[in-house]
Tab-separated table of C-alpha atoms and ligand atoms in Angstrom:
chain	number	residue	atom	x	y	z
V	763	MET	CA	3.879	-79.499	39.463
V	764	SER	CA	1.077	-82.072	40.614
V	765	LEU	CA	1.578	-82.234	44.645
V	766	ALA	CA	0.681	-85.780	44.773
V	767	PHE	CA	3.283	-86.660	47.921
V	768	LYS	CA	5.145	-89.982	46.876
V	769	GLN	CA	5.775	-92.411	49.698
V	770	GLU	CA	9.657	-93.062	49.197
V	771	THR	CA	12.838	-93.507	51.308
V	772	PHE	CA	16.249	-91.823	51.062
V	773	ARG	CA	18.025	-94.541	53.084
V	774	ASP	CA	18.167	-98.454	53.381
V	775	ASP	CA	15.547	-99.553	50.269
V	776	TYR	CA	16.372	-96.400	48.491
V	777	THR	CA	12.610	-96.221	46.926
V	778	PHE	CA	13.223	-92.494	45.865
V	779	ARG	CA	12.256	-91.918	42.199
V	780	ASN	CA	11.194	-89.238	40.076
V	781	SER	CA	8.135	-88.751	38.119
V	782	PRO	CA	8.655	-87.581	34.434
V	783	GLU	CA	7.425	-84.264	35.632
V	784	ALA	CA	9.863	-84.181	38.576
V	785	ILE	CA	12.406	-84.545	35.596
V	786	ARG	CA	11.286	-82.052	33.497
V	787	ARG	CA	11.708	-79.808	36.345
V	788	PHE	CA	15.096	-80.443	37.449
V	789	PRO	CA	17.074	-77.478	38.021
V	790	PHE	CA	20.188	-79.307	35.033
V	791	PRO	CA	23.541	-76.545	36.041
V	792	PHE	CA	24.893	-77.186	32.749
V	793	PRO	CA	24.729	-74.237	30.136
V	794	GLU	CA	28.298	-75.269	28.787
V	795	ASP	CA	30.449	-78.529	27.927
V	796	GLN	CA	32.464	-77.180	31.026
V	797	TYR	CA	32.516	-76.372	34.611
V	798	MET	CA	34.492	-74.381	36.708
V	799	TYR	CA	33.394	-72.306	39.815
V	800	SER	CA	32.274	-69.031	39.315
V	801	VAL	CA	30.208	-66.071	41.226
V	802	ASN	CA	26.993	-67.724	39.636
V	803	ILE	CA	24.474	-65.166	41.775
V	804	GLU	CA	21.425	-64.330	39.939
V	805	PRO	CA	17.875	-62.460	41.414
V	806	HIS	CA	15.484	-64.855	42.954
V	807	THR	CA	12.871	-63.773	40.919
V	808	PRO	CA	9.950	-65.841	39.912
V	809	GLY	CA	10.530	-68.469	37.072
V	810	PRO	CA	7.897	-69.946	34.943
V	811	LYS	CA	5.347	-71.795	35.694
V	812	GLY	CA	6.291	-75.172	37.243
V	813	ALA	CA	9.885	-74.562	37.225
V	814	VAL	CA	11.602	-75.115	40.504
V	815	THR	CA	12.015	-71.023	40.896
V	816	GLU	CA	8.250	-70.673	40.085
V	817	PHE	CA	7.965	-69.700	43.860
V	818	THR	CA	10.162	-68.419	47.413
V	819	LEU	CA	10.586	-72.103	48.607
V	820	ASP	CA	9.593	-74.859	46.278
V	821	VAL	CA	7.286	-78.094	47.518
V	822	ASP	CA	7.753	-80.359	45.554
V	823	GLU	CA	6.179	-84.335	45.226
V	824	HIS	CA	8.944	-85.408	47.610
V	825	TYR	CA	7.712	-83.368	50.500
V	826	VAL	CA	6.432	-85.289	52.837
V	827	ALA	CA	9.062	-88.154	52.411
V	828	GLU	CA	11.997	-85.433	52.758
V	829	CYS	CA	10.260	-84.167	56.043
V	830	ARG	CA	10.287	-87.737	57.166
V	831	ASP	CA	13.634	-88.002	56.321
V	832	LYS	CA	14.985	-85.091	58.056
V	833	ALA	CA	12.777	-85.896	61.414
V	834	ILE	CA	14.663	-89.357	61.291
V	835	THR	CA	18.151	-87.642	60.838
V	836	LEU	CA	17.449	-85.124	63.503
V	837	GLU	CA	16.193	-87.770	65.812
V	838	GLN	CA	19.176	-90.150	65.865
V	839	ASP	CA	21.434	-86.781	66.114
V	840	PRO	CA	19.692	-84.034	67.569
V	841	GLY	CA	23.193	-81.796	66.895
V	842	ARG	CA	22.158	-81.405	63.092
V	843	CYS	CA	20.020	-78.368	64.242
V	844	ALA	CA	21.818	-75.836	65.996
V	845	SER	CA	21.385	-72.009	67.067
V	846	LEU	CA	23.608	-69.663	68.982
V	847	PRO	CA	21.936	-67.607	71.702
V	848	HIS	CA	22.073	-64.378	69.951
V	849	MET	CA	20.134	-65.610	66.803
V	850	MET	CA	16.425	-65.696	68.255
V	851	ASP	CA	15.033	-62.520	66.795
V	852	ALA	CA	16.637	-64.704	63.420
V	853	GLU	CA	14.851	-67.614	64.277
V	854	TRP	CA	11.550	-66.228	64.565
V	855	ASP	CA	12.228	-63.833	61.318
V	856	PHE	CA	12.680	-67.628	59.893
V	857	LEU	CA	9.413	-68.611	61.020
V	858	GLU	CA	7.626	-65.665	59.538
V	859	PHE	CA	9.280	-65.515	56.356
V	860	SER	CA	8.595	-69.785	55.934
V	861	MET	CA	5.066	-69.872	57.095
V	862	GLU	CA	4.115	-66.683	55.210
V	863	SER	CA	5.792	-68.071	51.674
V	864	LEU	CA	4.373	-71.412	52.039
V	865	ALA	CA	0.527	-70.069	53.186
V	866	ARG	CA	0.887	-67.942	50.139
V	867	ASP	CA	2.322	-69.941	47.341
V	868	TYR	CA	0.633	-73.010	48.187
V	869	PRO	CA	-2.957	-72.327	49.856
V	870	GLU	CA	-4.216	-75.646	49.492
V	871	GLN	CA	-1.411	-77.026	51.683
V	872	PHE	CA	-0.658	-74.568	54.061
V	873	SER	CA	-2.630	-71.783	55.882
V	874	LEU	CA	-1.572	-68.934	58.327
V	875	SER	CA	-3.994	-66.788	60.191
V	876	LYS	CA	-3.108	-64.159	62.416
V	877	ASN	CA	-4.976	-62.300	65.325
V	878	GLY	CA	-1.922	-59.691	66.735
V	879	LYS	CA	0.478	-61.882	68.056
V	880	ALA	CA	-1.983	-64.809	68.190
V	881	TRP	CA	-1.144	-67.081	65.137
V	882	THR	CA	-2.292	-70.230	63.899
V	883	TRP	CA	-0.070	-72.276	61.492
V	884	VAL	CA	-1.603	-75.297	59.468
V	885	ASN	CA	0.094	-77.676	57.755
V	886	ARG	CA	-1.923	-80.165	55.747
V	887	PRO	CA	0.664	-82.737	54.097
V	888	LEU	CA	2.294	-83.197	57.555
V	889	GLY	CA	-1.261	-83.158	59.376
V	890	LEU	CA	-0.392	-80.431	61.553
V	891	GLU	CA	-2.138	-77.537	63.227
V	892	GLN	CA	-0.426	-75.195	65.729
V	893	SER	CA	-1.703	-71.948	67.737
V	894	PHE	CA	0.931	-69.978	69.383
V	895	VAL	CA	1.946	-66.526	69.983
V	896	PHE	CA	4.518	-65.115	68.151
V	897	GLY	CA	7.747	-64.074	69.730
V	898	ASP	CA	7.208	-66.517	72.841
V	899	ALA	CA	8.959	-69.669	72.155
V	900	ALA	CA	6.998	-71.481	75.034
V	901	THR	CA	4.180	-71.664	72.968
V	902	LEU	CA	6.066	-73.679	70.600
V	903	PRO	CA	7.039	-77.268	71.099
V	904	MET	CA	10.296	-76.423	70.043
V	905	GLY	CA	12.555	-73.332	68.886
V	906	PRO	CA	10.862	-71.178	66.074
V	907	PHE	CA	13.701	-72.058	63.579
V	908	GLU	CA	13.757	-75.862	64.292
V	909	TYR	CA	9.627	-75.951	64.390
V	910	MET	CA	9.591	-74.532	60.361
V	911	GLY	CA	13.186	-76.014	59.177
V	912	ARG	CA	11.595	-79.268	59.871
V	913	GLN	CA	8.462	-78.430	57.296
V	914	VAL	CA	10.399	-77.179	54.360
V	915	GLN	CA	12.647	-79.321	52.353
V	916	GLY	CA	16.149	-78.741	51.931
V	917	ASP	CA	18.848	-77.276	54.644
V	918	PHE	CA	18.534	-73.479	56.161
V	919	VAL	CA	21.909	-71.711	57.594
V	920	LEU	CA	20.789	-68.128	59.213
V	921	LEU	CA	24.213	-65.857	58.678
V	922	ASP	CA	24.613	-63.121	61.670
V	923	GLN	CA	26.491	-59.870	60.027
V	924	ARG	CA	29.023	-58.356	61.890
V	925	GLU	CA	32.812	-57.618	61.535
V	926	ASP	CA	32.337	-57.210	57.664
V	927	THR	CA	31.625	-60.959	57.375
V	928	LEU	CA	29.145	-62.965	57.746
V	929	PHE	CA	29.110	-66.023	60.450
V	930	ALA	CA	26.889	-69.254	59.973
V	931	ASP	CA	25.563	-69.095	63.615
V	932	ALA	CA	22.416	-71.476	63.153
V	933	GLY	CA	21.542	-73.879	61.014
V	934	ILE	CA	19.534	-76.915	60.353
V	935	VAL	CA	21.148	-79.259	58.358
V	936	THR	CA	20.230	-83.153	57.398
V	937	SER	CA	20.724	-83.296	53.175
V	938	GLN	CA	24.157	-81.876	53.297
V	939	ALA	CA	27.029	-82.938	50.602
V	940	ASP	CA	29.509	-83.874	52.969
V	941	TRP	CA	29.864	-81.191	55.249
V	942	SER	CA	29.080	-81.198	59.160
V	943	LEU	CA	27.181	-78.022	60.830
V	944	ALA	CA	28.520	-79.022	64.175
V	945	PHE	CA	32.053	-78.572	62.887
V	946	ASN	CA	30.917	-75.085	61.265
V	947	VAL	CA	28.562	-73.154	63.227
V	948	GLY	CA	30.058	-70.071	64.458
V	949	MET	CA	32.434	-69.948	61.635
V	950	SER	CA	32.962	-67.070	59.661
V	951	TRP	CA	32.570	-66.837	55.502
V	952	HIS	CA	36.421	-67.216	54.863
V	953	GLU	CA	36.722	-69.924	57.915
V	954	TRP	CA	33.713	-72.313	56.295
V	955	HIS	CA	34.740	-71.945	52.638
V	956	GLY	CA	38.515	-72.899	53.700
V	957	PRO	CA	38.523	-75.911	52.016
V	958	VAL	CA	37.182	-75.071	48.620
V	959	PRO	CA	39.572	-75.711	45.672
V	960	GLN	CA	40.291	-72.936	43.152
V	961	VAL	CA	38.553	-70.448	44.576
V	962	THR	CA	40.857	-68.154	46.217
V	963	LYS	CA	42.995	-68.044	42.866
V	964	LEU	CA	39.685	-67.284	41.122
V	965	GLY	CA	38.438	-64.302	43.771
V	966	VAL	CA	35.035	-66.286	43.531
V	967	MET	CA	34.784	-66.041	47.249
V	968	ASP	CA	35.510	-62.488	48.101
V	969	ARG	CA	33.392	-61.549	45.429
V	970	ALA	CA	30.577	-63.264	46.710
V	971	LEU	CA	30.934	-62.194	50.076
V	972	LYS	CA	31.275	-58.217	49.262
V	973	PHE	CA	28.141	-59.086	46.945
V	974	LEU	CA	26.304	-60.539	49.864
V	975	MET	CA	27.017	-58.093	52.627
V	976	SER	CA	25.187	-55.369	50.605
V	977	LEU	CA	22.126	-57.883	50.003
V	978	GLN	CA	18.702	-56.160	50.627
V	979	GLN	CA	15.399	-57.069	52.122
V	980	GLY	CA	12.742	-58.024	49.207
V	981	ASN	CA	15.918	-58.618	46.847
V	982	PRO	CA	17.034	-62.235	47.444
V	983	VAL	CA	19.525	-64.090	45.115
V	984	ARG	CA	20.332	-67.419	44.130
V	985	ARG	CA	22.542	-69.696	42.799
V	986	LEU	CA	22.973	-73.384	41.879
V	987	ASN	CA	25.669	-75.848	43.032
V	988	TRP	CA	26.160	-79.435	42.098
V	989	THR	CA	27.904	-82.518	43.125
V	990	MET	CA	27.464	-86.355	42.791
V	991	THR	CA	25.641	-88.818	45.444
V	992	ILE	CA	25.624	-92.695	44.955
V	993	ASN	CA	22.113	-93.986	45.736
V	994	PRO	CA	19.377	-91.273	46.332
V	995	ARG	CA	20.559	-90.377	49.867
V	996	LEU	CA	19.758	-87.083	50.952
V	997	ASP	CA	21.950	-87.370	54.225
V	998	THR	CA	25.660	-87.721	53.180
V	999	SER	CA	27.062	-85.918	56.379
V	1000	PRO	CA	30.637	-86.585	57.364
V	1001	GLU	CA	28.955	-87.754	60.766
V	1002	ASN	CA	27.271	-90.624	58.878
V	1003	TYR	CA	29.972	-91.296	56.163
V	1004	PRO	CA	30.485	-95.297	57.400
V	1005	LEU	CA	27.003	-95.579	56.394
V	1006	TRP	CA	27.586	-94.021	52.849
V	1007	GLY	CA	30.936	-93.848	51.780
V	1008	GLY	CA	31.675	-97.445	51.052
V	1009	ASP	CA	28.917	-97.175	48.114
V	1010	ARG	CA	31.504	-94.918	46.028
V	1011	ASN	CA	33.230	-98.129	45.761
V	1012	LYS	CA	30.287	-100.304	44.147
V	1013	VAL	CA	29.733	-98.387	41.076
V	1014	THR	CA	30.782	-100.011	37.738
V	1015	GLU	CA	29.932	-98.795	33.889
V	1016	GLN	CA	27.027	-101.251	33.889
V	1017	ASN	CA	25.116	-100.177	37.030
V	1018	ALA	CA	26.130	-96.336	36.902
V	1019	GLY	CA	22.838	-95.455	35.484
V	1020	GLU	CA	20.986	-96.468	38.583
V	1021	LEU	CA	23.509	-95.785	41.316
V	1022	ALA	CA	25.075	-92.708	40.346
V	1023	HIS	CA	23.261	-89.599	40.827
V	1024	LEU	CA	23.431	-85.874	39.858
V	1025	ARG	CA	22.858	-83.692	43.176
V	1026	VAL	CA	21.850	-80.298	42.541
V	1027	GLU	CA	21.442	-77.468	45.220
V	1028	LEU	CA	19.389	-74.785	44.259
V	1029	GLN	CA	20.571	-71.867	46.949
V	1030	THR	CA	18.578	-69.077	48.002
V	1031	LEU	CA	19.479	-66.517	49.864
V	1032	PHE	CA	17.044	-63.977	51.756
V	1033	ARG	CA	17.837	-61.049	54.128
V	1034	MET	CA	15.536	-60.812	57.212
V	1035	PRO	CA	13.819	-57.633	58.620
V	1036	ARG	CA	14.357	-57.739	62.306
V	1037	SER	CA	17.671	-59.421	63.126
V	1038	ASN	CA	19.123	-58.183	59.637
V	1039	ALA	CA	20.169	-61.935	59.474
V	1040	ILE	CA	20.520	-63.584	56.147
V	1041	VAL	CA	18.407	-67.154	55.396
V	1042	PHE	CA	20.829	-69.218	53.139
V	1043	SER	CA	18.786	-72.105	52.020
V	1044	ILE	CA	20.377	-74.854	50.284
V	1045	ARG	CA	17.487	-77.414	48.287
V	1046	CYS	CA	18.695	-80.870	47.385
V	1047	TYR	CA	17.610	-82.236	43.861
V	1048	LEU	CA	18.725	-85.447	42.559
V	1049	ILE	CA	18.379	-87.186	39.710
V	1050	SER	CA	19.846	-90.997	38.574
V	1051	MET	CA	21.701	-90.966	35.513
V	1052	GLN	CA	18.741	-93.278	34.195
V	1053	GLU	CA	16.416	-90.431	34.896
V	1054	MET	CA	18.904	-87.975	33.200
V	1055	ALA	CA	19.140	-89.869	29.868
V	1056	THR	CA	15.531	-89.500	29.348
V	1057	TYR	CA	16.787	-86.253	28.103
V	1058	PRO	CA	19.923	-87.291	25.795
V	1059	ARG	CA	21.207	-83.706	25.298
V	1060	TRP	CA	21.463	-83.649	29.371
V	1061	ALA	CA	23.398	-87.089	29.350
V	1062	LYS	CA	25.390	-85.827	26.728
V	1063	ARG	CA	26.378	-82.241	28.162
V	1064	PHE	CA	26.921	-84.365	31.745
V	1065	HIS	CA	29.271	-86.533	29.755
V	1066	ARG	CA	31.615	-83.813	28.712
V	1067	VAL	CA	31.243	-81.758	31.870
V	1068	LEU	CA	32.393	-85.283	34.029
V	1069	ARG	CA	34.973	-85.997	31.702
V	1070	ASP	CA	36.995	-82.927	31.594
V	1071	LEU	CA	36.081	-81.659	34.953
V	1072	HIS	CA	39.344	-80.197	36.863
V	1073	PRO	CA	41.190	-82.510	39.008
V	1074	ASP	CA	41.144	-80.805	41.964
V	1075	LEU	CA	37.049	-80.719	42.025
V	1076	VAL	CA	36.663	-84.079	41.197
V	1077	GLU	CA	38.827	-84.689	44.102
V	1078	TYR	CA	37.257	-82.318	46.398
V	1079	LYS	CA	33.485	-83.464	45.379
V	1080	GLY	CA	34.386	-86.875	46.226
V	1081	ILE	CA	34.139	-88.215	42.743
V	1082	THR	CA	37.289	-89.552	42.095
V	1083	LYS	CA	36.439	-93.533	42.574
V	1084	TYR	CA	33.530	-93.705	40.194
V	1085	GLN	CA	34.106	-90.774	37.637
V	1086	GLN	CA	35.381	-93.233	34.893
V	1087	ALA	CA	32.585	-95.756	35.310
V	1088	VAL	CA	30.379	-92.730	34.657
V	1089	VAL	CA	31.711	-91.134	32.125
V	1090	ALA	CA	31.796	-94.875	30.183
V	1091	TRP	CA	28.060	-95.135	31.208
V	1092	LEU	CA	27.055	-91.501	29.657
V	1093	SER	CA	29.584	-91.998	26.646
V	1094	ARG	CA	26.782	-93.913	24.474
V	1095	PHE	CA	24.822	-90.394	24.473
V	1096	ASP	CA	27.581	-88.455	23.215
V	1097	ASP	CA	27.860	-88.465	19.573
V	1098	GLY	CA	30.545	-85.458	19.998
V	1099	ALA	CA	28.328	-83.268	18.074
V	1100	ASP	CA	28.416	-79.218	19.114
V	1101	ILE	CA	24.996	-78.774	21.532
V	1102	GLY	CA	25.380	-75.299	21.921
V	1103	THR	CA	25.050	-73.014	25.211
V	1104	GLY	CA	22.073	-73.223	27.247
V	1105	THR	CA	20.477	-76.229	29.506
D	2300	HEM	C1	31.404	-75.173	49.504
D	2300	HEM	C2	30.516	-71.162	46.785
D	2300	HEM	C3	27.260	-69.325	49.802
D	2300	HEM	C4	28.433	-72.781	52.777
D	2300	HEM	C5	31.228	-74.131	48.128
D	2300	HEM	C6	31.908	-74.411	47.132
D	2300	HEM	C7	31.330	-73.177	46.398
D	2300	HEM	C8	30.929	-72.436	47.123
D	2300	HEM	C9	31.633	-72.927	44.870
D	2300	HEM	C10	32.312	-75.642	46.635
D	2300	HEM	C11	31.288	-76.661	46.500
D	2300	HEM	C12	31.201	-77.731	45.656
D	2300	HEM	O1	32.188	-78.146	44.872
D	2300	HEM	O2	30.434	-79.031	45.606
D	2300	HEM	C13	29.615	-70.026	47.169
D	2300	HEM	C14	29.285	-68.641	46.669
D	2300	HEM	C15	28.166	-68.428	47.798
D	2300	HEM	C16	28.380	-69.375	48.646
D	2300	HEM	C17	29.764	-68.193	45.367
D	2300	HEM	C18	27.552	-67.019	47.599
D	2300	HEM	C19	26.215	-67.408	47.645
D	2300	HEM	C20	27.413	-70.275	50.989
D	2300	HEM	C21	26.741	-69.864	52.050
D	2300	HEM	C22	27.413	-70.576	53.096
D	2300	HEM	C23	27.864	-71.639	52.385
D	2300	HEM	C24	25.713	-68.426	52.200
D	2300	HEM	C25	26.755	-70.843	54.636
D	2300	HEM	C26	26.927	-71.471	54.963
D	2300	HEM	C27	29.068	-73.859	52.290
D	2300	HEM	C28	29.837	-74.980	52.902
D	2300	HEM	C29	30.802	-75.210	51.967
D	2300	HEM	C30	30.535	-74.554	50.800
D	2300	HEM	C31	29.493	-75.328	54.251
D	2300	HEM	C32	31.502	-76.665	51.745
D	2300	HEM	C33	32.686	-76.301	52.268
D	2300	HEM	C34	33.746	-77.704	52.952
D	2300	HEM	O3	34.002	-78.489	51.748
D	2300	HEM	O4	33.831	-78.076	54.287
D	2300	HEM	N1	30.732	-72.837	48.311
D	2300	HEM	N2	29.023	-70.585	48.421
D	2300	HEM	N3	28.096	-71.027	51.208
D	2300	HEM	N4	30.203	-73.315	50.975
D	2300	HEM	FE1	29.577	-72.081	49.870
């Protein structure tokens, strides 16, 4: 992936587009013609060169524009970053984890030098240089979690493990698929997953929690989740629903290729060394139907997934109003022939 950062927007005039290279590495999440929730967790081992999983944290051509969009959202609503007082060790864990992985994997863009507890961080794409004392929040312009949370694409939740469950006790969340950090902060695993349909019956949440409780440091895991978004908008939060909810009524069979986007979340989970917290990273990738159709096999697959999606999932994912228009737009790519398994 070349790191020529694009100037683009995720609101108002929506100039976001994917380059052909970004389309090629898009994490298309459907190995089969049908989709249902499952415990789709796998080790977060390095993927092939250029893949979104090549490195611990993925930096791509949208990095600068996404960080700018995040800053706008945080300026308008500082409550998108929250951290309970007992999470300070986890905040420093997060700062160290993110600085070290970015500096190691993208040395041309980021660097970190350490002299005992006196550290200097350089972020060239955003033009930042910061010397500070590790462990002393007064030496940073803001809390350590927010400081680095603003400099990595995607959302982050810090999970505290106690009482045989996980608690979402800190988060920086500006590109979420219609859930609210302010509402969920401090909640436990089963509380925040309460609204998700079908999963209790399938046993997905109990098994996933059991698995994550024994997550080991140095053995991170990942999964993909997906939904759809109209326009390439990162901030589809309940707080700002009036700004984007109405767009769902604008989709027609004619404009679906441009307006409708598949929104894939690459979710990764890392155990932290000091606090024993888990860093939960939710990285959002957007692709318009038009862009997806440059790989006709994807359009054909997604046509089948969307057409046959369980009605509870259609409703939960907020697709009801435009499902038919998108299915009609995609149908031209589907000749009905078998595609086999795999993406
Ligand atoms: C929603 C599964 C980890 C927070 C969901 C959904 C599924 C799911 C299937 C419904 C998504 C959709 O249809 O778009 C899992 C599994 C996990 C996991 C298998 C194991 C790795 C987490 C973690 C968090 C989290 C660590 C931390 C905060 C959420 C939230 C929602 C959600 C906030 C939206 C709930 C709502 O509707 O209000 N999850 N999840 N998940 N998940 Fe998870």
